[in-house]
Short mmCIF file of C-alpha atoms and ligand atoms in Angstrom, two decimals:
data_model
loop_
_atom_site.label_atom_id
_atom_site.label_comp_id
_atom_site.label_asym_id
_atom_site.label_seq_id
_atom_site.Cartn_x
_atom_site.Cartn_y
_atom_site.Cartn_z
CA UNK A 1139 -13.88 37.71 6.86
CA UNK A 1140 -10.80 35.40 8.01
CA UNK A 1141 -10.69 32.01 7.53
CA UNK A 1142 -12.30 29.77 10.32
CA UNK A 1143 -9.54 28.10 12.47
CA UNK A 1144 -10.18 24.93 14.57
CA UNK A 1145 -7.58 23.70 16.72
CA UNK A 1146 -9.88 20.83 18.66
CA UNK A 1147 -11.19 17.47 17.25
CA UNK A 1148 -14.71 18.12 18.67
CA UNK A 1149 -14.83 21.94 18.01
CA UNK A 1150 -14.34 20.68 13.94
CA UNK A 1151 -16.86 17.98 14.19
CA UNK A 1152 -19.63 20.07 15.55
CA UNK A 1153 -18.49 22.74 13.10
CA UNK A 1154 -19.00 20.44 9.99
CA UNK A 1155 -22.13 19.40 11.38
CA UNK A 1156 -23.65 22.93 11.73
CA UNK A 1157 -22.34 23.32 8.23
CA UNK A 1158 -23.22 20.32 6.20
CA UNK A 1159 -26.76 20.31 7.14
CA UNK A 1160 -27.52 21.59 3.88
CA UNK A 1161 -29.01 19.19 1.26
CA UNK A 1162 -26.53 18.22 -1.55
CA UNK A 1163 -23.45 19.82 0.91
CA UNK A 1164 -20.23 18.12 -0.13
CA UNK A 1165 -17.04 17.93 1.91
CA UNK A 1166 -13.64 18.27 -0.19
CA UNK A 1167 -10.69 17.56 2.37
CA UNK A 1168 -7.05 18.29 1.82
CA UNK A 1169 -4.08 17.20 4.62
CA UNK A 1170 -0.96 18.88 4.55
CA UNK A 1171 2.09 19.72 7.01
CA UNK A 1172 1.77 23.27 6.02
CA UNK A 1173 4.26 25.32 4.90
CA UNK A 1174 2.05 25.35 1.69
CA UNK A 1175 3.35 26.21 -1.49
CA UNK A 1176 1.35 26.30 -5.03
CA UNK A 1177 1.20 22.19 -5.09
CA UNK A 1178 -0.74 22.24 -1.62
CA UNK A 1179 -2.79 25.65 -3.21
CA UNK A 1180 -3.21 23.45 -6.40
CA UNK A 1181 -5.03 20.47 -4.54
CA UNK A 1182 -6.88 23.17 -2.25
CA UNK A 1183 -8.11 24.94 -5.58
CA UNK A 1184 -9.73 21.75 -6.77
CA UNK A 1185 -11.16 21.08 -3.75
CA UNK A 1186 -13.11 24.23 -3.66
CA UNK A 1187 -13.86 23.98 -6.89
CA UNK A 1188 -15.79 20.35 -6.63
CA UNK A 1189 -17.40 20.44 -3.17
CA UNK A 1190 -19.06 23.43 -1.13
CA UNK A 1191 -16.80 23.39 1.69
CA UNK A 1192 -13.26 22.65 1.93
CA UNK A 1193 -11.49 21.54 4.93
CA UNK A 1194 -7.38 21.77 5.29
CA UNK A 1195 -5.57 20.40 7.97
CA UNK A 1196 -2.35 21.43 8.83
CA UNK A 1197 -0.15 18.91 11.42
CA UNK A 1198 2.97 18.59 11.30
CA UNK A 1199 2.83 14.63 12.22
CA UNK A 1200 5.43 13.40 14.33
CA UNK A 1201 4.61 10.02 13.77
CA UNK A 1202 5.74 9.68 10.40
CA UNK A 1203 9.04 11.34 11.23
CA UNK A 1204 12.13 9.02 11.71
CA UNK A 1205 14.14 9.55 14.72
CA UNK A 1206 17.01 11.07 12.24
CA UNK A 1207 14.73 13.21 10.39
CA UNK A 1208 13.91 16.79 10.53
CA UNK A 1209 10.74 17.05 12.32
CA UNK A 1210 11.91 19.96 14.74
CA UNK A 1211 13.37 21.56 11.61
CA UNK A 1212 10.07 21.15 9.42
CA UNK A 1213 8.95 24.82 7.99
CA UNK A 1214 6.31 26.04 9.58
CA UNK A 1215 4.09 29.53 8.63
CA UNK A 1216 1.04 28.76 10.15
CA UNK A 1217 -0.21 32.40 9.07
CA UNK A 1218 0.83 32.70 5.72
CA UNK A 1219 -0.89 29.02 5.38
CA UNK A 1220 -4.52 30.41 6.70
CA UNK A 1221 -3.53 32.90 4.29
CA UNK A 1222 -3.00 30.98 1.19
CA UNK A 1223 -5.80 28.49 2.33
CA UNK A 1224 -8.51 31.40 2.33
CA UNK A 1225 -7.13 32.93 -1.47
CA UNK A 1226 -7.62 29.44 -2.65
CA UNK A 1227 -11.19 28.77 -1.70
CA UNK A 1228 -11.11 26.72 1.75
CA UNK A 1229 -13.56 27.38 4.47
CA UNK A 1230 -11.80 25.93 7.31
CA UNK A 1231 -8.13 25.34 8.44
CA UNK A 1232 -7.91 22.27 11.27
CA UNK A 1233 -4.92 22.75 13.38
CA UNK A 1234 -4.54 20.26 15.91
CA UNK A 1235 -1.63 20.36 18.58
CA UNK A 1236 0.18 17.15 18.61
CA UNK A 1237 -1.65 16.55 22.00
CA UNK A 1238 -5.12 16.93 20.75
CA UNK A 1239 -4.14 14.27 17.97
CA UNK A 1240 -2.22 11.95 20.44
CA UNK A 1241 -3.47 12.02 23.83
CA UNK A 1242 -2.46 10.14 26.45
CA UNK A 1243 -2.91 6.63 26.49
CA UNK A 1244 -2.79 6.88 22.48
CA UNK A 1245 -2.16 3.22 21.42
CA UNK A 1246 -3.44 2.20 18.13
CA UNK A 1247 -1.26 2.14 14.52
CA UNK A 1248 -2.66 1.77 11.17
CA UNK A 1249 -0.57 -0.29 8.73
CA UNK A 1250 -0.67 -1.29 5.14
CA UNK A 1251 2.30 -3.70 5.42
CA UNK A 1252 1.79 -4.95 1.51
CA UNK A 1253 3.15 -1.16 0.77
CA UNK A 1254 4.79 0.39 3.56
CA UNK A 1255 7.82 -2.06 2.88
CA UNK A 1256 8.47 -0.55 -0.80
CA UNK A 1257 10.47 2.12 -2.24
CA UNK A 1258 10.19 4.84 0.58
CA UNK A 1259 9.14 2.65 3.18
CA UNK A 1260 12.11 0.81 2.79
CA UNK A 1261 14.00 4.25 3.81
CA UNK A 1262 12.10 5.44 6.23
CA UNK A 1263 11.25 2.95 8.43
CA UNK A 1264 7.79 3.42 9.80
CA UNK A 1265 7.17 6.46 8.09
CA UNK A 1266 3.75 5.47 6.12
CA UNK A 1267 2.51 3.69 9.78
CA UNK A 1268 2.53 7.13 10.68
CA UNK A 1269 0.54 8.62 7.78
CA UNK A 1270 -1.84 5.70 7.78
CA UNK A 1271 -2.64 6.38 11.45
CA UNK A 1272 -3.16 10.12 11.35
CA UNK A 1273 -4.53 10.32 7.87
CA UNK A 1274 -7.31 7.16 9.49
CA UNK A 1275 -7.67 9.59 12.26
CA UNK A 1276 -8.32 12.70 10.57
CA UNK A 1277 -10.64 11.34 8.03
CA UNK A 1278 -12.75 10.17 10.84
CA UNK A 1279 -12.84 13.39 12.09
CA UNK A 1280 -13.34 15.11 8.98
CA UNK A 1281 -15.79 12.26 6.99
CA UNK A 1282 -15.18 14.19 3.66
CA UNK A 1283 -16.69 13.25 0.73
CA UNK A 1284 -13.51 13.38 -1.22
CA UNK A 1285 -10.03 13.93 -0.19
CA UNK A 1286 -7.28 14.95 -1.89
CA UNK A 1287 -3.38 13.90 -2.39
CA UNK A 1288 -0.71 15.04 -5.00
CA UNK A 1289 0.35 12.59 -6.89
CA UNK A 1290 4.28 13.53 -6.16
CA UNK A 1291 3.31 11.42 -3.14
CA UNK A 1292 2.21 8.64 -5.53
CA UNK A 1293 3.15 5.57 -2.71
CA UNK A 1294 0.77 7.88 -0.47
CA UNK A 1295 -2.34 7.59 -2.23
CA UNK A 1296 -1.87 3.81 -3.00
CA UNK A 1297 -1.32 3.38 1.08
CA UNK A 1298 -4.68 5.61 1.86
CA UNK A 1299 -6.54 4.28 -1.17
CA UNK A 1300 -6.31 0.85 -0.10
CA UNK A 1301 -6.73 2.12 4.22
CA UNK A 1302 -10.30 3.35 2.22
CA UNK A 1303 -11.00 0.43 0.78
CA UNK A 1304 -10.12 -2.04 3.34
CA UNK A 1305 -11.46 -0.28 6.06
CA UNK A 1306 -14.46 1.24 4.40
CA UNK A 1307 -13.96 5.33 4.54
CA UNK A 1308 -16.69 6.84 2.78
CA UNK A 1309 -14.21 9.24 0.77
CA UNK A 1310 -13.25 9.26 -2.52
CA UNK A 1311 -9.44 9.51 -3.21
CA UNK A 1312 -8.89 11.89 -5.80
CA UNK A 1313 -5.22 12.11 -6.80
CA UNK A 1314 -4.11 15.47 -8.03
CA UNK A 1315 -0.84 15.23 -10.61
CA UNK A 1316 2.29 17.17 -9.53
CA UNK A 1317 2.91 20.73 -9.66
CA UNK A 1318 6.25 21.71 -10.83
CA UNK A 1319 8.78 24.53 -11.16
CA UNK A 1320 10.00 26.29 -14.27
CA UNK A 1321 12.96 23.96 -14.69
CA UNK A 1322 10.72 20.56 -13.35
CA UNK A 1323 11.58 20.27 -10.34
CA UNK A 1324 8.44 19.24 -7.77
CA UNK A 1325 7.53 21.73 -5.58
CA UNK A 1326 8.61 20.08 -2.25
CA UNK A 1327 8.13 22.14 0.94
CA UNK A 1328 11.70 20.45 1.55
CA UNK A 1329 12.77 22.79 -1.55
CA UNK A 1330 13.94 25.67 1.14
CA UNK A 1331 16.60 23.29 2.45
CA UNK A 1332 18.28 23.61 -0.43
CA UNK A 1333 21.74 25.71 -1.33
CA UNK A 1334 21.57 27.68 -4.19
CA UNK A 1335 24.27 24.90 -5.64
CA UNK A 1336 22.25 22.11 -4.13
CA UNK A 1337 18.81 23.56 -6.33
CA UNK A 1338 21.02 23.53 -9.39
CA UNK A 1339 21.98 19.90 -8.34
CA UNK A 1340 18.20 19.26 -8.11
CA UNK A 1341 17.59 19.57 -11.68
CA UNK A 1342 19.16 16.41 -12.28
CA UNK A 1343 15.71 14.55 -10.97
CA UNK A 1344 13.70 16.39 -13.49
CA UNK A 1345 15.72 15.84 -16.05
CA UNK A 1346 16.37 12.15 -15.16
CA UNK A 1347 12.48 11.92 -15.74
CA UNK A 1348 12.18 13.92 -18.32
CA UNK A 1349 14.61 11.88 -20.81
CA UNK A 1350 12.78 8.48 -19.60
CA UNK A 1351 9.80 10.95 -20.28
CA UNK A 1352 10.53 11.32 -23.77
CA UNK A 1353 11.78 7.69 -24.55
CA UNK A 1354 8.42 6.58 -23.36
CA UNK A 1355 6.50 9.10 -25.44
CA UNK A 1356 9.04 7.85 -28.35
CA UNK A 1357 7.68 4.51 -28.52
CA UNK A 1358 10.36 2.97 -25.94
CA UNK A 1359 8.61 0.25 -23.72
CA UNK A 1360 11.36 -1.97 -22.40
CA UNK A 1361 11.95 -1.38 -18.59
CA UNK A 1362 15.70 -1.75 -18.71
CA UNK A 1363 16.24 1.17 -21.00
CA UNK A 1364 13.91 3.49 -19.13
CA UNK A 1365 15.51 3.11 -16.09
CA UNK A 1366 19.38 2.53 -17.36
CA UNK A 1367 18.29 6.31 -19.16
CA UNK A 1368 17.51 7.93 -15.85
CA UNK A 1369 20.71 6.40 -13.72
CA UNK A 1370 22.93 7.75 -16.52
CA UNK A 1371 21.51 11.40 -16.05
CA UNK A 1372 21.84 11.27 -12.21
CA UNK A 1373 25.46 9.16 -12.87
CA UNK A 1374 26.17 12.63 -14.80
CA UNK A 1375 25.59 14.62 -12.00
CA UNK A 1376 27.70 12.22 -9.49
CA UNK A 1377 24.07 11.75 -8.36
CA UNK A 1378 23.54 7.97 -7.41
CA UNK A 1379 19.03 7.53 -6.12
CA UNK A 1380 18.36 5.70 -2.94
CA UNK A 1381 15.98 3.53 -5.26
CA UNK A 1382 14.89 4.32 -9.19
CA UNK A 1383 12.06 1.72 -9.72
CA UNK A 1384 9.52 0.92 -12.24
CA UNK A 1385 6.19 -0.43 -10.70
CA UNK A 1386 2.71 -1.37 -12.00
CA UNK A 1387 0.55 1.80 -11.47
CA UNK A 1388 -2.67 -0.08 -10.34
CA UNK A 1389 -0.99 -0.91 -6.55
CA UNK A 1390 2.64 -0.93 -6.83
CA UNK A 1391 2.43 -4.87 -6.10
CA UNK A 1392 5.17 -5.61 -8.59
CA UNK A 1393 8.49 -4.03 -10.21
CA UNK A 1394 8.49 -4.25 -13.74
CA UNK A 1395 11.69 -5.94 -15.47
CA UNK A 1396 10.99 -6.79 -18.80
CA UNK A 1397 8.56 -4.65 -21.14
CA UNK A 1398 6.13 -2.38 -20.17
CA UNK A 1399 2.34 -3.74 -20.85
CA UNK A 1400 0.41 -1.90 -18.57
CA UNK A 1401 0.28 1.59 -16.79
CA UNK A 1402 3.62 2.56 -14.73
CA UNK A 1403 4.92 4.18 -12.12
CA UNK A 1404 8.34 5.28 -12.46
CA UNK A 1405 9.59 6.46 -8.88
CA UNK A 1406 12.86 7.51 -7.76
CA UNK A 1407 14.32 9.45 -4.40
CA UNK A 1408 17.61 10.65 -4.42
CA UNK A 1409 19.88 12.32 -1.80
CA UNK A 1410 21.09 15.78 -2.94
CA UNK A 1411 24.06 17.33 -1.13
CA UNK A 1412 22.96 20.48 0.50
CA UNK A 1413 25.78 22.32 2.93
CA UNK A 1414 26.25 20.19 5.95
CA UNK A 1415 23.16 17.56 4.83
CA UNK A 1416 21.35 15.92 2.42
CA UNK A 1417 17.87 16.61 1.45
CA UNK A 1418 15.65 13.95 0.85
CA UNK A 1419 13.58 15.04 -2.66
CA UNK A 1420 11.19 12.11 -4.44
CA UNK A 1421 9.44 12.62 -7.96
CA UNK A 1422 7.63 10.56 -10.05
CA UNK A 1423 6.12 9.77 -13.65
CA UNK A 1424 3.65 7.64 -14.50
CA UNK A 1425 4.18 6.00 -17.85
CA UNK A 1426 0.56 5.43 -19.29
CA UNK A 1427 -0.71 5.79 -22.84
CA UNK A 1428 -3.65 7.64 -21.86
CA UNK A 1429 -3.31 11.09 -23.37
CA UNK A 1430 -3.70 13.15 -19.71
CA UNK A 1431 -0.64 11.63 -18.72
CA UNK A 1432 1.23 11.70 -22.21
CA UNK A 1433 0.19 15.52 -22.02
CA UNK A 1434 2.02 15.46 -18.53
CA UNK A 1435 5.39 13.26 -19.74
CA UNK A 1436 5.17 15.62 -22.99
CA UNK A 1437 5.73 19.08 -20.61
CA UNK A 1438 8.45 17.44 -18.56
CA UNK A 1439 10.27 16.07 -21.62
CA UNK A 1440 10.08 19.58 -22.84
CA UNK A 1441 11.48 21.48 -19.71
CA UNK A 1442 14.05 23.39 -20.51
CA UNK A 1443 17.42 22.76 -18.50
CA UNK A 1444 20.53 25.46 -18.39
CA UNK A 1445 23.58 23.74 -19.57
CA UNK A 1446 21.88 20.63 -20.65
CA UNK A 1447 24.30 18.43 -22.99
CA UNK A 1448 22.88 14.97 -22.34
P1 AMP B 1448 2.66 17.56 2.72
O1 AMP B 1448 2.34 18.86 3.37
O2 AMP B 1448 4.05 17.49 2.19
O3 AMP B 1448 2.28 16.38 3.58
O4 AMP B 1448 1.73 17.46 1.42
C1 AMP B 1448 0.33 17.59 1.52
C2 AMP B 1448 -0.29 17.17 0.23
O5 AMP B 1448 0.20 18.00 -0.83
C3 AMP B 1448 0.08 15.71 -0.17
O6 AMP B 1448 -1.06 15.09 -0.71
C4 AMP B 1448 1.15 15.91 -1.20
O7 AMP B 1448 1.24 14.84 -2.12
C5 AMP B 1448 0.67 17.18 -1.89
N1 AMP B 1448 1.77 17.81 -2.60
C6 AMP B 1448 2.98 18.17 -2.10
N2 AMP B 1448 3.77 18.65 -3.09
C7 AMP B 1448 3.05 18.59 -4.23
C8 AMP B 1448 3.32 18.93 -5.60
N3 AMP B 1448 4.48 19.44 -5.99
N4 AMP B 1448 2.34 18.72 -6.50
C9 AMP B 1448 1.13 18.20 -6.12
N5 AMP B 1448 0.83 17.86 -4.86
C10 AMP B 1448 1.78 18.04 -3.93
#
């Protein structure tokens, strides 16, 4: 049997009503853009595995696309992504049209403006407005019981965790921690912009992190170091990030200068030459002593990288 396909907002609510009638029926929810690769499987997986049914939406949102940014571009494999969603245990695929979403007269915009001024938000202008809104809108359409976001998207789930909190969404945010290739890199469905050259260039993120990675694990604690370790990798690589930041973990509310006292979130974007344009990748690491995340800073200090002399 294929995978049940909703393409209307009501058609999706009457749908989870027919089928959460059941007692002790929980709703796992996972948004995505489509185009989904084994990080968007990965969160899907987990889903199914915690909750009875498991809703993915695929939307390409245009509101959280700059006017310079590649929304007409974005990949898009709408069957291969019912596809994937169905081998990975979900029982329903919503796929609104941008109409359906927006309709005329559409007005409102959700902001979080203590966080969508930060690290990305400072590049992309308006960008997490746009996921606010439609992530407000599809969780009130959905009403899962717990949603789920990849924690390569770490400013993400601080901006929707506190939309839940302040606004009172039912949901529980659980953050799922970021799938990676081979050599480190995040899986990014941006990945297919790259050149072949460009995806060599790429490894430089990974193993930016990786060596602030491995200080960390080492014992090092003092910000400076951390950070001055992961500039000198991308310096290396002629590789300069549009921001390379250390932040508290809890909520991102401040950058951390001196040493390191409490759980971290080291983020960092950076520009990689690809062709005629740049692609836009992001990664993160959080720098905690609590032994799932050592465990995760362990693997990427470990990655192995061809040609690595640093
Ligand atoms: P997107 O389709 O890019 O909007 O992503 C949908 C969801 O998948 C978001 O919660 C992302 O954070 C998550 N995601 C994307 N890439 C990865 C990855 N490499 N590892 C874990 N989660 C990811």
């Amino acid at each position: 049997m294929s995978i049940a396909v909703m393409t209307r907002r009501q058609d999706m609510i009457d749908f989870l009503r027919d089928h959460s009638k059941k007692p002790n029926t929980k709703i796992g929810f996972v948004p995505t853009m489509g185009a989904l690769h084994a990080g968007h499987t990965t969160l899907i997986a987990q889903s199914a595995s915690e909750n009875q049914l498991t809703v993915v939406s695929v939307f390409v949102n245009p509101k959280q696309f700059g006017p310079q940014e590649d929304l007409s571009k974005y990949p898009r494999q709408f069957r291969q992504d019912c596809d994937l969603c169905q081998a990975h245990g979900a029982h329903v695929v919503f796929a609104p049209t941008v109409e359906e979403m927006y309709p005329p007269g559409f007005a409102t915009q959700v902001s979080v403006p203590t966080l969508n001024r930060i690290l990305c938000g400072e590049h992309r202008p308006g960008h997490f407005d746009g996921v606010a809104t439609v992530v407000a809108l599809l969780l009130n359409i959905v009403r899962p019981d717990r949603s789920y976001f990849g924690q390569k998207d770490y400013q993400q789930v601080q901006i929707i965790r506190r939309l839940c909190l302040d606004m009172g969404f039912p949901t529980k945010i659980v953050m799922v921690k970021t799938i990676r290739e081979a050599d480190g890199l995040a899986l990014s469905s941006r990945n297919v912009y790259l050149t072949p050259e460009a995806r060599v260039l790429a490894q430089a993120i990974p193993q930016a992190l990786g060596k602030a990675a491995k200080l960390y694990c080492d014992g090092e604690r003092k910000a400076s170091v951390l950070r001055d370790c992961v500039l000198a990798v991308l310096k290396a690589h002629s590789l300069v990030p549009q921001y390379a930041e250390i932040r508290l973990a809890e909520d991102l509310s401040q950058r951390v200068e001196g040493v390191l006292t409490a759980d971290c979130v080291f983020a960092l974007a950076q520009l990689v030459p690809s062709g005629e344009i740049s692609v836009r990748l992001i990664d993160n690491i959080i720098l905690s002593e609590d032994s799932e995340w050592m465990r995760c800073l362990e693997e990427l200090s470990h990655v192995h990288i061809p040609g690595d002399s640093l």
